[in-house]
Amino acid sequence: MITIDQVSFAYAEGKNSLRDVSLTIHPGECVLLCGESGCGKTTVTKLINGLIPHFTADGQLQGDVTVAGMPVRDTAVYELAKEVGSVFQNPKSQFFHLDTDSELEFGLENEGVPPEQIKSRVETTVRQLKIKKLMHRNIFSLSGGEKQLLAFASVYAMNPQIYTLDEPTANLDEEAIEKLRKQLIRLKEEGKTVVIAEHRLYFLADLVDRAVYIRDGRIEKSFSKAEFLAMEETERIRLGLRKLKRTTLDLEKARAYEAGKGLGICGLGCGYKGEPDVIKDLSFTAYPGEVLGISGHNGVGKTTLIRCLCGLIREQKGSISLEGDVLKRKQRQKNCFLVMQDVNHQLFSDSVFGECEQAGASDEAGIREALAQFDLGDYEETHPMALSGGQKQRLAVATAVLSGKKVLIFDEPTSGLDYRHMKEVCEMVRNLAKAGKIVLVVSHDREFMQDACDRILMLGEKEEEA
């Protein structure tokens, strides 16, 4: 079904992303691509779906790739797309419409499927994937996790034989991950071939037929399902892989509102035009020296809350205070730094070093120290948009550290990060708290929150919002 034969590939800047990679994937197999951020997992998926070489004109490709009997180098992408469906790490990069219904229909329309068959296939997709709540909605109103589910559904509607998924759980909550797991089980039952690049492993451990471990662009080891499940903890950590079992959260609840202490939120209400009550009557306190985790299911309002806290949107009710002083919107903007869920929105410079300077850092030695801390020291002159997803995430976190602001808010800071870099972010947020910063972390990553956070605010559960 898929044959990658002695492939080496370098992007335009000339640094090899893959080195002499050979891999055969049989029909109906579910294969996990794992390894540290930037090791080449995404590049392998691009070989399969044809983005390499058809959309990397300056790239240097050696070797041969064959998919469903078609040589990828010599086959048009629209022909490959009939056999290969792709779900990207950033789902917004594959949307073409403003509403969810049209998005589900788009791929089928491009294939010239008759309208009555499109309607039938979309209805079947909605029913089988249980995504009725996503229908008839503006895509911009969806949460990050909901967008990921829609991206998967839009591919599923086209009924390809091969699926490539790149970090599909990066922004999903526990419920959505379980839904994705069931969708993958369905694909296996239908005999589909699945290639998935992923850092979160617990939901996949007993689903994959093989796990292919990649290090520095080379396939270092291939695990059978039995070998993968039997992996010792010391070996897992040595390889930089996430836990193979689900993490149980055991954290104290967020502190109740106390006037004059830390970042105080009292009776807060906020939302948007047409949806004014996303957050209603919320009160809590975030103290210096502690890391407060904020969690809850996709769409509950986590990102809306932190956008209000840092002054991107206005509060409609209640107050937000810092050490007893009520902060208006512009004051919150001056005192807070937000690392967004989609870091592409806040990377503006033409180099990694320049991005750090834009964050307000002027000390060159300090910038280089921060970049080294996040394994970005070799990328000072690299354009931020040329970085991998995990590297972009680490750069955004580095700019937050360099900003010098009192309140630091991280929205899914471990999205797309491997075990080692997740632990580095964990240590970083704890050190920031120890230095007297007020640190809030929005996350679905239980493994990270259990290690990084002191307390947890669960939105959507009234008994924990006090």
Coordinates of C-alpha atoms in Angstrom, one line a residue:
M1 CA 0.0 0.0 0.0
I2 CA 2.8 2.5 1.0
T3 CA 6.5 2.0 0.1
I4 CA 9.2 4.5 1.1
D5 CA 12.4 3.4 -0.4
Q6 CA 15.8 4.9 0.7
V7 CA 14.4 8.4 0.9
S8 CA 16.4 11.4 2.0
F9 CA 14.9 14.9 2.0
A10 CA 16.0 18.4 2.7
Y11 CA 13.9 21.6 2.8
A12 CA 15.0 24.7 1.0
E13 CA 17.4 25.8 3.7
G14 CA 19.4 22.6 3.0
K15 CA 19.3 20.8 6.4
N16 CA 18.3 17.2 5.9
S17 CA 14.9 16.4 7.5
L18 CA 15.1 12.7 6.5
R19 CA 18.1 10.5 5.9
D20 CA 17.9 7.2 4.0
V21 CA 14.4 6.3 5.3
S22 CA 12.9 3.0 4.1
L23 CA 9.4 1.9 5.3
T24 CA 6.7 -0.4 4.0
I25 CA 3.1 0.0 5.4
H26 CA 0.7 -2.8 4.4
P27 CA -3.1 -2.3 3.7
G28 CA -5.1 -2.1 6.8
E29 CA -2.2 -1.3 9.1
C30 CA -2.3 1.4 11.8
V31 CA 1.3 2.7 12.1
L32 CA 2.4 5.3 14.7
L33 CA 5.3 7.6 13.9
C34 CA 6.8 8.7 17.1
G35 CA 9.9 10.6 18.3
E36 CA 11.0 14.0 19.5
S37 CA 9.7 17.2 18.0
G38 CA 11.4 18.0 14.7
C39 CA 12.6 14.4 14.1
G40 CA 10.9 14.1 10.8
K41 CA 7.5 12.6 11.6
T42 CA 5.5 15.3 9.7
T43 CA 7.9 15.1 6.7
V44 CA 7.1 11.3 6.4
T45 CA 3.3 12.1 6.3
K46 CA 4.0 14.7 3.6
L47 CA 5.8 12.1 1.5
I48 CA 2.7 9.9 1.7
N49 CA 0.1 12.6 0.8
G50 CA 2.2 14.2 -2.0
L51 CA 2.9 17.6 -0.4
I52 CA 6.5 16.4 -0.9
P53 CA 7.6 16.9 -3.6
H54 CA 4.6 18.7 -5.3
F55 CA 4.5 21.7 -2.8
T56 CA 8.2 21.9 -1.9
A57 CA 9.7 23.1 -5.2
D58 CA 13.0 24.0 -3.5
G59 CA 13.3 20.8 -1.6
Q60 CA 15.8 18.1 -2.4
L61 CA 14.3 14.6 -2.6
Q62 CA 16.2 11.4 -3.2
G63 CA 14.6 7.9 -3.3
D64 CA 11.2 6.7 -4.3
V65 CA 7.7 6.8 -2.7
T66 CA 4.8 4.7 -3.9
V67 CA 1.3 5.0 -2.6
A68 CA -1.6 2.7 -3.6
G69 CA 0.5 1.6 -6.6
M70 CA 1.1 5.2 -7.7
P71 CA 4.6 6.8 -7.8
V72 CA 4.1 9.9 -5.8
R73 CA 6.7 11.9 -7.7
D74 CA 4.9 11.4 -11.0
T75 CA 1.3 11.5 -9.8
A76 CA -0.8 14.6 -9.6
V77 CA -1.9 15.6 -6.1
Y78 CA -5.6 15.5 -7.0
E79 CA -5.1 11.8 -8.0
L80 CA -3.3 11.0 -4.8
A81 CA -6.1 12.8 -2.8
K82 CA -8.6 10.1 -4.0
E83 CA -6.6 7.5 -2.0
V84 CA -5.0 9.6 0.8
G85 CA -6.8 11.8 3.2
S86 CA -4.8 14.1 5.5
V87 CA -5.6 15.7 8.9
F88 CA -3.0 18.4 9.6
Q89 CA -1.7 19.6 13.0
N90 CA -3.3 23.0 12.4
P91 CA -6.8 22.2 11.1
K92 CA -7.4 25.8 10.0
S93 CA -4.8 25.3 7.3
Q94 CA -7.2 22.9 5.5
F95 CA -10.5 24.7 5.7
F96 CA -12.0 26.4 2.6
H97 CA -15.4 27.6 3.9
L98 CA -16.8 29.7 6.7
D99 CA -19.5 27.2 7.7
T100 CA -19.2 23.6 8.9
D101 CA -21.8 22.1 6.5
S102 CA -20.1 23.5 3.4
E103 CA -16.7 22.3 4.7
L104 CA -18.0 18.7 5.0
E105 CA -19.3 18.9 1.4
F106 CA -16.3 20.6 -0.1
G107 CA -14.1 17.6 -0.9
L108 CA -17.0 15.6 -2.4
E109 CA -18.0 18.6 -4.6
N110 CA -14.4 18.8 -5.9
E111 CA -14.6 15.2 -6.9
G112 CA -17.8 15.9 -8.9
V113 CA -20.0 13.6 -6.7
P114 CA -23.7 14.1 -7.5
P115 CA -25.6 16.3 -5.0
E116 CA -27.8 13.5 -3.7
Q117 CA -24.8 11.3 -3.0
I118 CA -23.0 14.3 -1.3
K119 CA -26.1 14.8 1.0
S120 CA -26.2 11.1 1.8
R121 CA -22.5 10.8 2.5
V122 CA -22.5 13.9 4.8
E123 CA -25.5 12.6 6.7
T124 CA -23.7 9.2 7.2
T125 CA -20.5 11.0 8.3
V126 CA -22.4 13.1 10.9
R127 CA -24.2 10.0 12.2
Q128 CA -21.2 7.7 12.4
L129 CA -18.8 10.2 13.9
K130 CA -21.5 11.6 16.2
I131 CA -20.7 15.3 15.4
K132 CA -24.3 16.7 15.1
K133 CA -23.4 19.5 17.5
L134 CA -20.8 20.8 14.9
M135 CA -23.4 21.2 12.1
H136 CA -24.9 24.5 11.0
R137 CA -22.1 26.6 12.6
N138 CA -19.6 29.2 11.7
I139 CA -16.1 27.7 11.7
F140 CA -14.7 30.8 13.5
S141 CA -17.1 30.0 16.4
L142 CA -15.5 26.5 16.9
S143 CA -13.0 25.8 19.6
G144 CA -9.6 24.4 18.6
G145 CA -10.7 20.9 19.5
E146 CA -13.9 21.2 17.5
K147 CA -12.0 22.4 14.5
Q148 CA -9.8 19.3 14.7
L149 CA -12.9 17.1 14.8
L150 CA -14.3 18.9 11.8
A151 CA -11.1 18.5 9.9
F152 CA -11.2 14.7 10.5
A153 CA -14.8 14.5 9.5
S154 CA -14.2 16.4 6.2
V155 CA -11.6 13.8 5.3
Y156 CA -13.8 10.9 6.4
A157 CA -16.6 12.1 4.2
M158 CA -14.4 11.5 1.2
N159 CA -13.9 7.9 2.2
P160 CA -10.1 7.5 1.3
Q161 CA -8.3 4.3 1.8
I162 CA -5.3 5.9 3.5
Y163 CA -5.4 8.4 6.4
T164 CA -2.4 10.5 7.5
L165 CA -2.9 12.3 10.8
D166 CA -0.4 14.8 12.2
E167 CA -0.7 15.4 15.9
P168 CA -4.5 15.1 15.8
T169 CA -5.0 15.3 19.6
A170 CA -2.9 18.5 20.1
N171 CA -5.9 20.5 21.1
L172 CA -8.4 17.9 22.2
D173 CA -9.9 17.3 25.6
E174 CA -10.3 13.8 27.1
E175 CA -13.8 13.4 25.7
A176 CA -12.7 14.4 22.2
I177 CA -9.7 12.2 22.4
E178 CA -11.9 9.2 23.2
K179 CA -14.1 10.2 20.3
L180 CA -11.1 10.2 18.0
R181 CA -10.0 6.8 19.4
K182 CA -13.4 5.4 18.5
Q183 CA -13.1 6.9 15.0
L184 CA -9.7 5.2 14.6
I185 CA -11.2 1.9 15.7
R186 CA -13.9 2.4 13.0
L187 CA -11.2 3.0 10.4
K188 CA -9.4 -0.2 11.4
E189 CA -12.7 -2.1 11.2
E190 CA -13.3 -0.7 7.7
G191 CA -9.8 -1.9 6.7
K192 CA -8.4 1.6 6.2
T193 CA -4.6 2.2 6.4
V194 CA -3.7 4.8 9.1
V195 CA -0.4 6.6 9.6
I196 CA -0.5 8.8 12.6
A197 CA 2.3 11.1 13.9
E198 CA 1.6 11.8 17.6
H199 CA 3.2 12.6 20.9
R200 CA 0.3 11.6 23.2
L201 CA 0.4 7.8 23.2
Y202 CA -1.9 6.5 25.9
F203 CA -5.0 6.5 23.7
L204 CA -3.1 4.8 20.8
A205 CA -1.0 2.2 22.6
D206 CA -3.3 -0.7 22.1
L207 CA -4.6 0.4 18.7
V208 CA -1.4 0.6 16.6
D209 CA 0.0 -2.4 14.8
R210 CA 3.5 -0.9 14.8
A211 CA 5.3 2.1 16.3
V212 CA 8.1 3.5 14.2
Y213 CA 10.6 5.5 16.2
I214 CA 12.4 8.3 14.3
R215 CA 15.4 10.2 15.6
D216 CA 17.2 13.0 13.7
G217 CA 15.5 12.0 10.4
R218 CA 16.4 8.3 10.6
I219 CA 14.2 5.3 11.6
E220 CA 16.0 4.1 14.6
K221 CA 13.6 1.3 15.7
S222 CA 10.3 -0.3 14.8
F223 CA 8.2 -1.8 17.6
S224 CA 5.5 -4.4 17.3
K225 CA 2.4 -3.8 19.2
A226 CA 3.5 -6.2 21.9
E227 CA 6.9 -4.7 22.2
F228 CA 5.4 -1.2 22.4
L229 CA 3.0 -2.1 25.2
A230 CA 5.8 -3.9 27.1
M231 CA 8.2 -1.0 27.0
E232 CA 10.0 -0.3 30.3
E233 CA 9.6 3.2 31.8
T234 CA 13.3 3.8 31.7
E235 CA 13.4 3.0 27.9
R236 CA 10.3 5.2 27.3
I237 CA 12.0 8.2 29.0
R238 CA 15.3 7.5 27.2
L239 CA 13.5 7.7 23.9
G240 CA 11.7 10.9 24.9
L241 CA 8.2 9.4 24.6
R242 CA 5.1 10.3 26.5
K243 CA 3.4 7.9 28.9
L244 CA 1.6 4.9 27.5
K245 CA -1.1 5.0 30.2
R246 CA -3.7 7.8 31.0
T247 CA -2.6 10.2 33.7
T248 CA -5.1 10.8 36.6
L249 CA -5.2 14.4 37.9
D250 CA -4.7 14.8 41.6
L251 CA -4.5 18.5 42.2
E252 CA -6.2 20.9 44.7
K253 CA -9.0 23.2 43.5
A254 CA -8.4 26.8 42.6
R255 CA -8.4 29.2 45.5
A256 CA -11.5 31.1 46.2
Y257 CA -11.6 34.9 45.4
E258 CA -9.7 36.9 48.1
A259 CA -9.6 40.7 47.8
G260 CA -6.1 42.2 47.5
K261 CA -4.3 38.9 46.7
G262 CA -2.6 38.0 43.5
L263 CA -4.8 38.0 40.3
G264 CA -8.3 38.2 41.7
I265 CA -11.3 37.4 39.5
C266 CA -14.6 38.3 41.1
G267 CA -18.0 37.6 39.6
L268 CA -16.6 37.7 36.1
G269 CA -18.8 37.5 33.0
C270 CA -17.5 37.7 29.4
G271 CA -18.3 36.5 25.9
Y272 CA -18.9 37.8 22.4
K273 CA -21.5 39.5 20.3
G274 CA -24.2 36.8 19.8
E275 CA -22.8 34.7 22.5
P276 CA -22.5 37.0 25.5
D277 CA -22.5 34.4 28.4
V278 CA -19.5 32.2 27.6
I279 CA -18.2 32.8 31.1
K280 CA -20.8 33.6 33.9
D281 CA -20.2 34.7 37.5
L282 CA -16.7 33.2 37.8
S283 CA -14.6 33.9 40.9
F284 CA -11.1 32.6 41.9
T285 CA -7.6 33.8 42.8
A286 CA -4.3 33.0 41.1
Y287 CA -1.4 33.5 43.5
P288 CA 2.2 34.4 42.8
G289 CA 4.4 31.3 43.4
E290 CA 1.7 28.9 42.2
V291 CA 0.9 27.5 38.8
L292 CA -2.9 27.4 38.2
G293 CA -4.1 25.0 35.6
I294 CA -7.4 25.8 33.7
S295 CA -9.1 22.9 32.1
G296 CA -12.6 21.7 30.9
H297 CA -14.1 20.2 27.8
N298 CA -13.7 21.7 24.3
G299 CA -15.9 24.8 23.8
V300 CA -16.5 25.5 27.5
G301 CA -14.8 28.9 27.4
K302 CA -11.2 28.4 28.5
T303 CA -9.7 30.6 25.7
T304 CA -12.5 33.2 26.1
L305 CA -11.6 33.5 29.8
I306 CA -7.9 34.1 29.3
R307 CA -8.5 36.4 26.4
C308 CA -10.5 38.5 28.8
L309 CA -7.9 38.2 31.6
C310 CA -5.2 39.6 29.3
G311 CA -7.4 42.4 27.9
L312 CA -8.1 41.1 24.4
I313 CA -11.8 41.3 25.1
R314 CA -13.8 43.3 27.6
E315 CA -15.4 42.0 30.7
Q316 CA -19.2 42.4 30.8
K317 CA -19.6 41.8 34.5
G318 CA -17.4 41.6 37.6
S319 CA -13.8 42.7 38.0
I320 CA -10.2 41.6 37.4
S321 CA -7.6 42.9 39.9
L322 CA -3.9 42.6 40.5
E323 CA -2.7 42.8 44.1
G324 CA -5.9 44.7 45.0
D325 CA -5.9 47.1 42.0
V326 CA -8.8 46.7 39.6
L327 CA -7.4 46.5 36.1
K328 CA -9.1 48.0 33.0
R329 CA -8.6 46.4 29.7
K330 CA -5.5 48.4 28.6
Q331 CA -3.9 47.9 32.0
R332 CA -4.3 44.1 31.7
Q333 CA -2.6 44.2 28.3
K334 CA 0.4 45.9 29.9
N335 CA 0.6 43.4 32.8
C336 CA -0.2 40.1 31.0
F337 CA 1.5 38.1 28.3
L338 CA -0.5 35.4 26.5
V339 CA 1.0 32.5 24.5
M340 CA -1.8 31.7 22.2
Q341 CA -3.1 28.2 21.3
D342 CA -2.3 28.9 17.7
V343 CA 1.1 30.5 18.0
N344 CA 1.2 31.4 14.3
H345 CA -0.9 34.4 15.3
Q346 CA 1.9 35.9 17.3
L347 CA 5.0 35.2 15.3
F348 CA 5.9 38.3 13.3
S349 CA 9.6 38.6 12.8
D350 CA 11.7 37.2 9.9
S351 CA 14.1 35.4 12.4
V352 CA 13.9 33.5 15.7
F353 CA 16.2 36.0 17.3
G354 CA 14.2 39.0 16.0
E355 CA 11.0 37.4 17.5
C356 CA 12.7 37.5 20.9
E357 CA 13.7 41.1 20.5
Q358 CA 10.1 42.0 19.6
A359 CA 8.9 40.5 22.9
G360 CA 10.8 43.3 24.6
A361 CA 14.1 41.6 25.3
S362 CA 17.2 43.7 24.6
D363 CA 20.0 41.6 26.2
E364 CA 21.5 39.5 23.5
A365 CA 23.1 37.1 26.0
G366 CA 19.7 36.7 27.7
I367 CA 18.0 35.9 24.4
R368 CA 20.6 33.3 23.5
E369 CA 20.3 31.7 27.0
A370 CA 16.5 31.5 26.6
L371 CA 16.8 30.0 23.0
A372 CA 19.3 27.4 24.3
Q373 CA 17.0 26.5 27.1
F374 CA 14.3 25.7 24.6
D375 CA 16.6 23.9 22.1
L376 CA 16.4 26.7 19.6
G377 CA 20.0 27.9 19.7
D378 CA 20.7 26.6 16.3
Y379 CA 17.8 28.4 14.7
E380 CA 18.6 32.1 15.5
E381 CA 18.5 33.2 11.9
T382 CA 15.7 30.8 10.8
H383 CA 12.3 32.3 9.8
P384 CA 9.8 31.3 12.5
M385 CA 7.3 30.0 9.9
A386 CA 10.0 27.5 8.8
L387 CA 10.0 25.9 12.2
S388 CA 8.1 22.7 13.1
G389 CA 4.9 23.0 15.1
G390 CA 6.7 22.0 18.4
Q391 CA 9.5 24.4 17.7
K392 CA 7.1 27.3 17.1
Q393 CA 5.4 26.5 20.4
R394 CA 8.7 26.6 22.2
L395 CA 9.6 29.9 20.6
A396 CA 6.4 31.5 21.7
V397 CA 7.0 30.2 25.3
A398 CA 10.5 31.7 25.1
T399 CA 9.2 35.1 24.1
A400 CA 6.8 35.0 27.1
V401 CA 9.7 34.3 29.5
L402 CA 11.7 37.2 27.9
S403 CA 8.7 39.7 28.1
G404 CA 9.2 40.4 31.8
K405 CA 5.5 40.8 32.5
K406 CA 3.9 40.0 35.9
V407 CA 1.1 37.7 34.7
L408 CA 2.0 34.9 32.2
I409 CA -0.8 32.9 30.6
F410 CA -0.2 29.9 28.4
D411 CA -2.9 28.4 26.2
E412 CA -2.0 24.8 25.5
P413 CA 1.8 25.3 25.8
T414 CA 2.6 21.6 25.3
S415 CA 0.6 21.2 22.1
G416 CA 2.8 19.3 19.7
L417 CA 5.6 18.7 22.2
D418 CA 7.4 15.5 23.0
Y419 CA 8.2 14.2 26.5
R420 CA 11.5 16.0 26.9
H421 CA 10.3 19.4 25.7
M422 CA 7.1 18.9 27.8
K423 CA 9.2 18.4 30.9
E424 CA 11.2 21.5 30.0
V425 CA 8.1 23.6 29.7
C426 CA 7.0 22.1 33.0
E427 CA 10.2 23.2 34.7
M428 CA 10.0 26.6 33.1
V429 CA 6.5 27.4 34.4
R430 CA 7.5 26.3 37.8
N431 CA 10.6 28.4 37.8
L432 CA 8.5 31.4 36.7
A433 CA 6.2 30.8 39.6
K434 CA 9.1 30.5 42.0
A435 CA 10.4 33.9 40.7
G436 CA 7.1 35.5 41.8
K437 CA 5.2 35.5 38.5
I438 CA 1.5 34.7 38.4
V439 CA 1.2 31.7 36.0
L440 CA -1.9 30.4 34.5
V441 CA -1.9 27.4 32.1
V442 CA -4.8 26.3 30.0
S443 CA -4.4 22.7 29.0
H444 CA -6.0 19.3 28.2
D445 CA -2.6 17.7 28.7
R446 CA -3.1 15.8 32.0
E447 CA 0.4 14.4 31.9
F448 CA 1.8 18.0 31.8
M449 CA -0.7 19.5 34.3
Q450 CA -0.1 16.9 37.0
D451 CA 3.6 17.7 36.9
A452 CA 3.5 21.5 36.3
C453 CA 0.4 22.7 38.2
D454 CA -0.3 23.3 41.9
R455 CA -4.0 23.8 41.5
I456 CA -6.7 23.3 39.0
L457 CA -9.8 25.3 37.9
M458 CA -12.2 23.0 36.0
L459 CA -14.6 25.1 33.9
G460 CA -18.0 23.7 33.3
E461 CA -18.1 22.1 36.8
K462 CA -19.8 24.7 39.0
E463 CA -18.6 23.1 42.2
E464 CA -15.0 23.8 41.2
E465 CA -15.4 27.4 40.0
A466 CA -15.5 28.9 43.4

